[in-house]
Structure formats: C-alpha cells, structure tokens
CSV table of C-alpha atoms and ligand atoms in Angstrom, one decimal:
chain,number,residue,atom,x,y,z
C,816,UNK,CA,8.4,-36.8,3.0
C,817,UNK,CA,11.3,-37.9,5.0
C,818,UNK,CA,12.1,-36.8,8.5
C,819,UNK,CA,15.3,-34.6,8.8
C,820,UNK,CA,17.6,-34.6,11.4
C,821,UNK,CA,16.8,-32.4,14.4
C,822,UNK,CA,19.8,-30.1,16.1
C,823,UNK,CA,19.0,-32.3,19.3
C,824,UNK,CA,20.3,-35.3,17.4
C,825,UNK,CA,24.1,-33.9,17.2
C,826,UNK,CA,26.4,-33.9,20.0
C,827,UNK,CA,25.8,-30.8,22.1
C,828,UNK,CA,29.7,-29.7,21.9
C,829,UNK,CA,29.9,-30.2,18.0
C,830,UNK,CA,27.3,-27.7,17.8
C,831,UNK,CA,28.9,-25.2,20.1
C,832,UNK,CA,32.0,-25.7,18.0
C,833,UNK,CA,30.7,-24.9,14.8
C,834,UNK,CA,28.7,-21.6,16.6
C,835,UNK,CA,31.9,-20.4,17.6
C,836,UNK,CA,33.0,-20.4,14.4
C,837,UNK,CA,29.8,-18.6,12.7
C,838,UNK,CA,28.6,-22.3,11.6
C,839,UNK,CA,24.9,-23.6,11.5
C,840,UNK,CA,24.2,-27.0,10.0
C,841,UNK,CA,21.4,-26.2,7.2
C,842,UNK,CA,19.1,-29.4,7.6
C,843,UNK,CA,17.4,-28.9,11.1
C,844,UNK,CA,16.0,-25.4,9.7
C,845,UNK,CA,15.7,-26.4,5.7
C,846,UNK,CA,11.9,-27.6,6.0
C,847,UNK,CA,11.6,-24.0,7.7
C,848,UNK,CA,13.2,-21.8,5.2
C,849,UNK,CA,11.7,-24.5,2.5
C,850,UNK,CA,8.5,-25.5,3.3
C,851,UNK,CA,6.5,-28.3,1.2
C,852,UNK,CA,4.4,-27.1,-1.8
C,853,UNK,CA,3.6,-23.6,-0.3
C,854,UNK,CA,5.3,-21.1,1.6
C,855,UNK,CA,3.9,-20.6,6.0
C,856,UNK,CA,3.3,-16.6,5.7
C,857,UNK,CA,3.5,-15.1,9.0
C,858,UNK,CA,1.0,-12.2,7.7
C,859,UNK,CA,-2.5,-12.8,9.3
C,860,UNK,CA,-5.4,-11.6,7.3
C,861,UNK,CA,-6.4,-8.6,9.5
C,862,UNK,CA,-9.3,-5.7,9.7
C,863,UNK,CA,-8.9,-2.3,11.1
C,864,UNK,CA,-11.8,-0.8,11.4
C,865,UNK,CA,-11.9,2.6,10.7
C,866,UNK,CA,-14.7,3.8,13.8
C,867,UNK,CA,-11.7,2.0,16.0
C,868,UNK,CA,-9.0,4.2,14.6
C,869,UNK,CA,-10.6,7.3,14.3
C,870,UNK,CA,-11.3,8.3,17.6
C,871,UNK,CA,-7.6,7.0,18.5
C,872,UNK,CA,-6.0,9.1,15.7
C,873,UNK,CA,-8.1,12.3,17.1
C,874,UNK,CA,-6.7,11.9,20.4
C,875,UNK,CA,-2.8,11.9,19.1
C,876,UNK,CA,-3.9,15.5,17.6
C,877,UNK,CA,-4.4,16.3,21.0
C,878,UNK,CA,-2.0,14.8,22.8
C,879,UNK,CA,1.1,15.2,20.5
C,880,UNK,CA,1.5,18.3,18.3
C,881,UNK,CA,2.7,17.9,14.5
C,882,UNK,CA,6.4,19.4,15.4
C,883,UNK,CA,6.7,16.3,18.0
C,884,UNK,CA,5.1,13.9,15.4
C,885,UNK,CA,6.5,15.4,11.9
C,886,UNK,CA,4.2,12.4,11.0
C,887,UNK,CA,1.4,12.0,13.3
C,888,UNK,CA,0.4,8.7,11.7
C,889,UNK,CA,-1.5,5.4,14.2
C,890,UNK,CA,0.4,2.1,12.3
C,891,UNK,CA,-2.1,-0.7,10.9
C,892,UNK,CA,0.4,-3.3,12.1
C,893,UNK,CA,-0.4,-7.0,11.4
C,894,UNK,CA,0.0,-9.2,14.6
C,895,UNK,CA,1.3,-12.2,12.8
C,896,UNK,CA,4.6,-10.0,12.5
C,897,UNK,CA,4.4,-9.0,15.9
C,898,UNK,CA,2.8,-4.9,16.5
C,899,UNK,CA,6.1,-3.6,16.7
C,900,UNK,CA,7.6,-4.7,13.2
C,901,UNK,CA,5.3,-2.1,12.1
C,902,UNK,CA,4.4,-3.8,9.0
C,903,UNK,CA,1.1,-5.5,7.2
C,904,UNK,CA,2.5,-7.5,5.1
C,905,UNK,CA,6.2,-8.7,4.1
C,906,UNK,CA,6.4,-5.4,2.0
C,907,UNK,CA,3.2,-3.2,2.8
C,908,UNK,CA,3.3,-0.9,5.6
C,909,UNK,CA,0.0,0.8,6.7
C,910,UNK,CA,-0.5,3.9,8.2
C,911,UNK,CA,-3.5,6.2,9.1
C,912,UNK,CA,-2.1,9.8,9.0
C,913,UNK,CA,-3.9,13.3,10.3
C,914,UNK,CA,-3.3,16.2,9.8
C,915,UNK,CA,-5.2,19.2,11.3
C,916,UNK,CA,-5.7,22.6,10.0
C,917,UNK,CA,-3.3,25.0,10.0
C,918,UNK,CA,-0.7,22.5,10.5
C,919,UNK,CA,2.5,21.5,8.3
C,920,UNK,CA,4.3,17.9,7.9
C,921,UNK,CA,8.1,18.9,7.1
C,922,UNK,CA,9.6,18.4,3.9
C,923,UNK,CA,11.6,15.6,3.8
C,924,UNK,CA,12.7,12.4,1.1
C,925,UNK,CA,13.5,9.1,1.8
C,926,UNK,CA,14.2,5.6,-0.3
C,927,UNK,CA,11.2,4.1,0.6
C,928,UNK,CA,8.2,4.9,-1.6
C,929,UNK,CA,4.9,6.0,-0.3
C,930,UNK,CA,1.1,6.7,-1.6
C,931,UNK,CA,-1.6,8.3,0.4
C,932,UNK,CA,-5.0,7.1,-0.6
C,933,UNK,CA,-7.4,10.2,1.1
C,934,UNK,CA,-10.1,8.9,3.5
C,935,UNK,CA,-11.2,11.8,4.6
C,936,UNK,CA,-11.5,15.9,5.2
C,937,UNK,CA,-10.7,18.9,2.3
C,938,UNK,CA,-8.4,21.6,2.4
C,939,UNK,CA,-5.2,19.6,3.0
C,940,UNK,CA,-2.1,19.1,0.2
C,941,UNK,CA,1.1,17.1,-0.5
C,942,UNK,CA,3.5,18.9,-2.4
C,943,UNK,CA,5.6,16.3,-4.0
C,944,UNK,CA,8.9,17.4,-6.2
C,945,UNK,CA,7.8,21.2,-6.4
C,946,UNK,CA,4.2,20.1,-7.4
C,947,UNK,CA,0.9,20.9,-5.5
C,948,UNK,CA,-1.3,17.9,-5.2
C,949,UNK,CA,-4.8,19.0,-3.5
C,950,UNK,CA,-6.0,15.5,-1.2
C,951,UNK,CA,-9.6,14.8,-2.2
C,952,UNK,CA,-11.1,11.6,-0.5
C,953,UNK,CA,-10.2,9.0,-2.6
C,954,UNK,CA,-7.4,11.0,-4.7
C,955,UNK,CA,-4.1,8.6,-4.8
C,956,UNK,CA,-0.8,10.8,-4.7
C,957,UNK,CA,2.3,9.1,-5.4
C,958,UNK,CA,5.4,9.9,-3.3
C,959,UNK,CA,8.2,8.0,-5.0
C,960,UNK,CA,11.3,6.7,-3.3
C,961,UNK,CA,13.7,10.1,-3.6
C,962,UNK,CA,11.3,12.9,-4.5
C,963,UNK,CA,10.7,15.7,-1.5
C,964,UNK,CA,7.2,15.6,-0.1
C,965,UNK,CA,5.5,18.0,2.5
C,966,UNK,CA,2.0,18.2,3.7
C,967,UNK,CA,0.1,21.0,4.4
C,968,UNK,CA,-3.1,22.0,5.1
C,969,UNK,CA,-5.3,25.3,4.5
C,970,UNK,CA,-8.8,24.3,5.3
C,971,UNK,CA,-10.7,23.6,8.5
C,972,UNK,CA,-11.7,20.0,8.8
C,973,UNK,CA,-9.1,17.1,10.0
C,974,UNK,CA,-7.6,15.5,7.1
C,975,UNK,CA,-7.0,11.9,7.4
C,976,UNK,CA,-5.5,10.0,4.8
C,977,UNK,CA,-4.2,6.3,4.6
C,978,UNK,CA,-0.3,6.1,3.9
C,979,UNK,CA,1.0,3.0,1.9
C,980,UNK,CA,4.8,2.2,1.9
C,981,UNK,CA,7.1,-0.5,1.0
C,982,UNK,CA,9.0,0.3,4.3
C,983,UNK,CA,8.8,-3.6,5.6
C,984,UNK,CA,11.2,-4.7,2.2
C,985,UNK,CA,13.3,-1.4,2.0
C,986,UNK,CA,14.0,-1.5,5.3
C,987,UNK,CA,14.8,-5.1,5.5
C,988,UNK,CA,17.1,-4.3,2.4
C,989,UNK,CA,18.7,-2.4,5.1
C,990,UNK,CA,18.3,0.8,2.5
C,991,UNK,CA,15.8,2.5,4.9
C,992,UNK,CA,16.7,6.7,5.4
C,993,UNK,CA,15.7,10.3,5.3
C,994,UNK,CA,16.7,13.8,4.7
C,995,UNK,CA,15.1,16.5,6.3
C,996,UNK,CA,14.4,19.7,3.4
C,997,UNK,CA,13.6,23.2,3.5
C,998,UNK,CA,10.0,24.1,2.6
C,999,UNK,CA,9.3,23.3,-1.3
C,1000,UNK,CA,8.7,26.2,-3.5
C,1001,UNK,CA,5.7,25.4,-5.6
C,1002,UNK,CA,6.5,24.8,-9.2
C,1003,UNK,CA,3.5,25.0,-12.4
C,1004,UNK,CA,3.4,21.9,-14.2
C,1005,UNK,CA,1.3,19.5,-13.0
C,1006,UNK,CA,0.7,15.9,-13.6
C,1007,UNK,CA,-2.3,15.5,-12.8
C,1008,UNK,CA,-3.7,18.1,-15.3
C,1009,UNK,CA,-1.4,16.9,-18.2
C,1010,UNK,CA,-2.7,13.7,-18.4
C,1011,UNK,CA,-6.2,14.4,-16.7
C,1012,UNK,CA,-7.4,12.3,-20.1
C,1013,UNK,CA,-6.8,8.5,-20.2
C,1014,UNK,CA,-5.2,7.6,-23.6
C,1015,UNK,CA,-4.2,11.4,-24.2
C,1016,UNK,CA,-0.4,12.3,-23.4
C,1017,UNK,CA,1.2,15.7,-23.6
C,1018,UNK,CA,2.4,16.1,-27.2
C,1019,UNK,CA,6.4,15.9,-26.9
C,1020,UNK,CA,8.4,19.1,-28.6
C,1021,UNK,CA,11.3,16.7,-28.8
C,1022,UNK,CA,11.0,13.7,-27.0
C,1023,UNK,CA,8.5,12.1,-24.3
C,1024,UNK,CA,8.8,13.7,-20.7
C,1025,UNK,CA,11.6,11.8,-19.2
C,1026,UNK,CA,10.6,12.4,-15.5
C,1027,UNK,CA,10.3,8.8,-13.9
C,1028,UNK,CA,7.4,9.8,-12.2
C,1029,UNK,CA,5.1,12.3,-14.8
C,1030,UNK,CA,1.7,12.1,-12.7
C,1031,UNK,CA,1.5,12.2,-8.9
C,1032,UNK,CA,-2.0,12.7,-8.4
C,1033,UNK,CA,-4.9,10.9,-9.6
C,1034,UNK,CA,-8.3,12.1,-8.9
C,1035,UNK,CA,-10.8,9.9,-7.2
C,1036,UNK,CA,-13.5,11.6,-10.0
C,1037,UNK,CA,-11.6,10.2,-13.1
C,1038,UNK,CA,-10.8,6.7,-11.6
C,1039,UNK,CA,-14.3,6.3,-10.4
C,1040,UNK,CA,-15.6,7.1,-13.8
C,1041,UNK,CA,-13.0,4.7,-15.6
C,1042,UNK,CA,-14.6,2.5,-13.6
C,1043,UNK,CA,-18.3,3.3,-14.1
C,1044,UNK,CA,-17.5,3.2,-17.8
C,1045,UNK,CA,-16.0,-0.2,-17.8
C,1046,UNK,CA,-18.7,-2.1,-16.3
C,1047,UNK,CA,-21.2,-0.4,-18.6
C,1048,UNK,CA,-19.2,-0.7,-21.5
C,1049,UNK,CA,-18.0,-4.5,-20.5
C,1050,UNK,CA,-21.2,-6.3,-18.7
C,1051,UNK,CA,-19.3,-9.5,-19.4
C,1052,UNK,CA,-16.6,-9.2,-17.3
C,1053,UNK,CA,-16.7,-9.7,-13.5
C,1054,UNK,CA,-13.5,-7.8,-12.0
C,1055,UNK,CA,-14.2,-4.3,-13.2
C,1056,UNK,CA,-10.7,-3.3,-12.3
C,1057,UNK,CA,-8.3,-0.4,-12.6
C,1058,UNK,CA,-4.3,-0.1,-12.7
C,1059,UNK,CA,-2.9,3.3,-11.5
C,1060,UNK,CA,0.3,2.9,-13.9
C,1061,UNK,CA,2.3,5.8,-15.2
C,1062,UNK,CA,0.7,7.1,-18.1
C,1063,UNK,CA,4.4,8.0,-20.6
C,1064,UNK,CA,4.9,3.8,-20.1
C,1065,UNK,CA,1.8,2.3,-18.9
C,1066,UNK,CA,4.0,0.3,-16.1
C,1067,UNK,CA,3.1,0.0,-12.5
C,1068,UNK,CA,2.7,3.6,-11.0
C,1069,UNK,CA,5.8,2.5,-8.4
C,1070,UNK,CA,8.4,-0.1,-9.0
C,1071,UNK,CA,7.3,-2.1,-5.7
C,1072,UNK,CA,4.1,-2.3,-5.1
C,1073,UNK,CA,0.9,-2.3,-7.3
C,1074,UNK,CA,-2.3,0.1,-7.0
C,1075,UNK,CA,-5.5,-0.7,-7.8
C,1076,UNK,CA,-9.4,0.7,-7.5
C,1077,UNK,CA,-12.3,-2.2,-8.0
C,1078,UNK,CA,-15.5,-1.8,-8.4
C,1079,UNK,CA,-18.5,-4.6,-6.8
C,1080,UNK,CA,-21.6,-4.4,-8.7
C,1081,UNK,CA,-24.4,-4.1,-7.0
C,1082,UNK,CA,-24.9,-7.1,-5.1
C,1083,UNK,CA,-22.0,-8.8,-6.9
C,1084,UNK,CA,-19.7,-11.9,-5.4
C,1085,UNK,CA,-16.6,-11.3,-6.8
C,1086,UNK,CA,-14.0,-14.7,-6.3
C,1087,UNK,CA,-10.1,-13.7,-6.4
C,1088,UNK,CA,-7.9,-16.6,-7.1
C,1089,UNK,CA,-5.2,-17.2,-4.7
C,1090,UNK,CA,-1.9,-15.5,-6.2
C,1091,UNK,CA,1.6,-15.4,-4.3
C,1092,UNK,CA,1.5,-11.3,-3.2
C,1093,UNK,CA,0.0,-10.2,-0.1
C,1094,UNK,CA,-3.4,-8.1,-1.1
C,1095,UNK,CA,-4.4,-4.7,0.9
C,1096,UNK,CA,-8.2,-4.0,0.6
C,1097,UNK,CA,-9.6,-0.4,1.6
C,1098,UNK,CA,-13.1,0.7,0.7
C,1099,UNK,CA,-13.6,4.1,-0.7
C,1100,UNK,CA,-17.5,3.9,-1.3
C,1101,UNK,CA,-19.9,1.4,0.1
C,1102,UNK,CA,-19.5,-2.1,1.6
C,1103,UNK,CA,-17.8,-5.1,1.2
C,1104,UNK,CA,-17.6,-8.6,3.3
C,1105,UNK,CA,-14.4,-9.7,2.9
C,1106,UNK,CA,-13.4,-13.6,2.9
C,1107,UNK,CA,-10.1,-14.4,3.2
C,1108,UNK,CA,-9.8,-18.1,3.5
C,1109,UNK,CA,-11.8,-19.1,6.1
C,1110,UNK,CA,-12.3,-15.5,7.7
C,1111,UNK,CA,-14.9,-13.1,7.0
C,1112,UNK,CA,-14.3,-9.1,7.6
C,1113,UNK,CA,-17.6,-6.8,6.9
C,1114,UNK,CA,-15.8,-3.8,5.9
C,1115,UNK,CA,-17.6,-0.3,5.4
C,1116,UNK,CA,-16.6,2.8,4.4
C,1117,UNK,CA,-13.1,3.6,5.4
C,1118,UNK,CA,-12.4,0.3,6.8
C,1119,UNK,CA,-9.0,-1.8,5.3
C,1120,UNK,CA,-8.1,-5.6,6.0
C,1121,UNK,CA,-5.5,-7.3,4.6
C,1122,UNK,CA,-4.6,-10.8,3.0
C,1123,UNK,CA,-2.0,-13.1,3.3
C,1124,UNK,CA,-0.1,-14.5,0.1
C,1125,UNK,CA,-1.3,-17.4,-1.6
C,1126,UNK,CA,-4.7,-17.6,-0.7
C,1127,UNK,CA,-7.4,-17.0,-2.0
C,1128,UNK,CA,-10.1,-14.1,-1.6
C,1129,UNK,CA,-14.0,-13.4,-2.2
C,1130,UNK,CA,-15.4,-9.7,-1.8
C,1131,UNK,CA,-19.0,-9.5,-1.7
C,1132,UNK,CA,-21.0,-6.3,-2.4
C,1133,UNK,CA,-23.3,-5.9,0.8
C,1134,UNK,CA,-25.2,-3.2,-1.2
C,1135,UNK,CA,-27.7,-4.6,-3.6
C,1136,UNK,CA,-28.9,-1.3,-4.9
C,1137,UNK,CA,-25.5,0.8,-5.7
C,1138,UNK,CA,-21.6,-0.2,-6.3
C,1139,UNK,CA,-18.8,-0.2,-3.8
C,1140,UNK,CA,-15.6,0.8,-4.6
C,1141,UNK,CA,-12.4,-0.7,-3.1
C,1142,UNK,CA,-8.6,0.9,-3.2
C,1143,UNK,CA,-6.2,-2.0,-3.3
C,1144,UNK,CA,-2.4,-2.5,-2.8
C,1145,UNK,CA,-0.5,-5.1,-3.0
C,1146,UNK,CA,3.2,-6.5,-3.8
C,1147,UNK,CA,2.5,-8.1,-7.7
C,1148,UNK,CA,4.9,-5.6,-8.9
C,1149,UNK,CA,8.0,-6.6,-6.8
C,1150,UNK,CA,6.8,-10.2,-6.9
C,1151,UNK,CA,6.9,-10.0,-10.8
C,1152,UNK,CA,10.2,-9.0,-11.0
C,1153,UNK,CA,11.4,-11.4,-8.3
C,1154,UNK,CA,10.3,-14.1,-10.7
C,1155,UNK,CA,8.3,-15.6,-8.0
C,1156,UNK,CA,4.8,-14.5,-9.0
C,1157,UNK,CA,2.0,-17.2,-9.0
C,1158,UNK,CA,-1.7,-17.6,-10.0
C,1159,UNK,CA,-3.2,-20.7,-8.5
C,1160,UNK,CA,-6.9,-21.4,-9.5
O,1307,GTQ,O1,3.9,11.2,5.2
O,1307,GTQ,O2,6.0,11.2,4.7
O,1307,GTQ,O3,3.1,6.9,7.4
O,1307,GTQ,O4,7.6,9.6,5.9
O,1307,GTQ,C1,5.5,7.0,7.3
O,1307,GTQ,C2,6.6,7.7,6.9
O,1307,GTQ,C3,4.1,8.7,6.3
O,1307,GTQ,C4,5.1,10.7,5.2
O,1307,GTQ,C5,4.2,7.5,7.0
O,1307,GTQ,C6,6.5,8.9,6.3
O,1307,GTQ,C7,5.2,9.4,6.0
C-alpha cells in the first residue's frame, strides 16, 4: 500500500486558500474515511454492570423527582465515543430507566424508536398508541418511532427497565424530536393477546390488520418457552435463537435495529462469527462470560456489555447445571438495508 500525501506536504497558504473557500483536498484523510480491508470502529466493547448502576440509578430517585427528569434514565455510554455522545454503539443507545411507584413518565412521541427490555420490579406499565402493556422482567415492549408512549406505575417496588434506541443514527440523520401529549386514554385491543400464539394470527374480516406495528408487548413467559422448545425439539443446533419480528409479516419487530433472546445450554460455549453490526448482550437469566476479541466480561444477571462491529464473539454458559438466557440488540436490520451487511467466518 502506497503512502499518500500528508496536508503538511502542501504549501501552508494553498491550504488556507482552499479553507476559505469551503475546500479540503480528499487524499490526506481518504485512508481515514477508507481504511484497508476493515473499517477502525470507535465503539469499545464495554460492560456495565448492573450492582454498579443500581445503587446509582436509586440515588437519581432521590435526588431528582420524575417531573424534573420526565425520563429519569443513567446512559450506558461507550467511552470509545466519548460519555457525552451518549451512545453504545454507531446506532444503539442504552439507557437504564426507574421508575418508582406512584410515579408517571409523560406522554410524549418522537422519531426515534425505542424498546424497553424489563430488568426488574412489577406493577409498572407503558401505554404505547392507547394500549396497556403491563412490564414483567424480561417482557420486550416496542415503542416505534411516532407512536405516543407513557409510563406509569401502580405497584410498590422500583421498576427498572433497560431502554434501547436508535437515537445515535436518527439523531445523526439530524431527524431527532419530540412532542409532548396529553395523558393516553386506554384503548381494548391488545397485541399482545391477539397473537399470544406463535404461528396463530387474528383471522382478518376483510383484510390483515394494517397497523405497522400489531404487537407491542411480548412476554418474557412465551419467548422463554419458544426457546425451551427449540433446544429440545432441535438438539442439533447450537444457537438456540429467537427473532422478536412482527407477527402480520414476520420482518424485524423495528425497521432499525434487530431483537433477539438466546439461550446457552447448560454449560454450553457458544462461538459468534464476526458480522459487520455492532451486537448489545443483556442477560435476563443466569450467567454468561463474554469474549469479545480479546476481552472477557463475566456478566450475571442484569448485567449488559456491548460489541464492536466486525469481530467476533464467544458467550460461555458459567452455569453447568441450568440455561442462561440473553436479550440481544443489535443494528443487522439497518445494516441489511444499507447493503453493507457482512458474515466473516
Ligand atoms: O422512556 O420515552 O432512555 O424518550 C430516552 C428517551 C427513554 C422514554 C430513554 C426516551 C425514553
């Protein structure tokens, strides 16, 4: 590979003259913006641990009340993008939310869209578009970009769920905003009980539901059974994994990023092959060591770590007498339609 001509080999006043005039010569920067064979990610493979944020996230209930907050959320931020991007990944943003009881999280809607994976507490609720989705731990509940969402919360533990957004990319699309709404009125109909059965749909009168987002909820107890089921039914195969999609068109449950729930075996060592997308990992049930490249993360219950793109990642059960379950996110969907998705074995 040839060396290309550095900005310090031109004359200092033909630079200025071309900076005056909104000019930048491309070749000093085009190994930068082009790099040889792979791209540099500035995403570090991280671990939060969730003992570290939980005692922090308990303290913002105390020191800052929900009306001062709307969202009393602690960031997972990745430091290879510097804390105060605010952002996991190039697309993933990560947030720990609580809410305590009593308390309400205003309605609002914005473009970017969101999930909450629940970590931990009962009682709480998103309503999401008029529908009342109750927030079990490890319940995912889709807020799409555009639909209304509020949270509220009528039990007596703290609620703590994990928020998932594609803020990073909407925001760098410059179409980041939000409107502030009036309390929702609840509305019947609800997703997760018409299509509570895998492979069974609400029969049409006329034609299939054309909401672009039938199912907002879907409850840890189904997924974790899918997923039970699976590796019984298929002892062969070694990445017992589930795709939360939307059930009327069995696509990707969001058009950005991708949600997923895994399940180790008991003991199992499970290799991941290095694909372009950044990968969020976030165990539901059990224990996982984590290897990403050459870093190891032992992640228990509650605890999430991220990967960088193109590398490529082992999870290791550390149970050897009962499964672990992981919730993962990542950006395959919007990587997919980019054209710029990659397996590399
Ligand atoms: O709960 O609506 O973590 O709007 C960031 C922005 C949560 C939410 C976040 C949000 C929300």
């Amino acid at each position: 590979m040839n060396d290309l001509g550095r900005i310090e080999d031109l004359p200092a006043d033909y630079v200025e003259e071309m900076r005056k005039v909104n000019l930048v010569p491309l070749w000093p920067s085009l190994r930068g913006v082009l790099p040889p064979l792979k791209p540099k990610p500035q995403t570090r493979a991280t671990m939060w641990a969730y003992a570290d944020i939980k005692p922090l996230l308990l303290k913002a209930g105390e020191l800052t009340p929900i009306e001062k907050a709307e969202r009393r959320v602690l960031v997972l931020a990745n430091p290879g993008h510097g804390l105060d991007k605010m952002q996991a990944s190039p697309a993933m943003y990560l947030g720990m939310q609580l809410l305590l009881p009593g308390e309400w999280a205003p309605s609002h809607r914005h473009t970017p869209n969101a999930v909450r994976m629940i970590v931990e507490g009962e009682g709480a609720y998103t309503t999401v578009d008029g529908e009342k989705c109750p927030m079990s731990r490890g319940d995912l509940i889709l807020t799409p970009t555009g639909l209304w969402h509020e949270h509220g919360h009528d039990g007596t533990d703290a609620v703590v769920w994990l928020d998932v957004l594609d803020l990073p990319l909407v925001y760098y699309m410059e179409a980041s905003y939000h409107i502030n709404g009036e309390r929702q009125p609840i509305k019947p109909d609800r997703g997760d009980r018409a299509y509570a059965g895998g492979g069974m749909v609400p029969t049409p009168i006329f034609e299939r539901s054309h909401k672009a987002y039938p199912m907002l909820r879907y409850p840890w107890d189904e997924a974790r059974s899918a997923l039970l089921r699976l590796g019984q039914d298929r002892q062969d195969l070694d990445c017992i994994q589930i795709t939360y999609v939307n059930p009327e068109t069995g696509n990707d449950a969001e058009n950005i990023l991708g949600f997923y729930a895994l399940m180790l075996r008991p003991g199992q060592t499970l290799r991941l092959p290095a694909r372009s997308p950044s990968c969020v990992f976030h165990v539901i049930e059990g224990g996982a060591d984590v290897k990403i490249d050459e870093q190891s993360f032992a992640l228990t219950e509650a605890d999430t770590c991220c990967s960088p793109g193109y590398t490529p990642v082992t999870l290791h059960n550390r149970h050897a007498d009962k499964p672990t379950f992981v919730f993962m996110a990542d950006e395959s969907p919007l990587h997919r339609k980019l054209g710029v998705y990659e397996v590399r074995n």
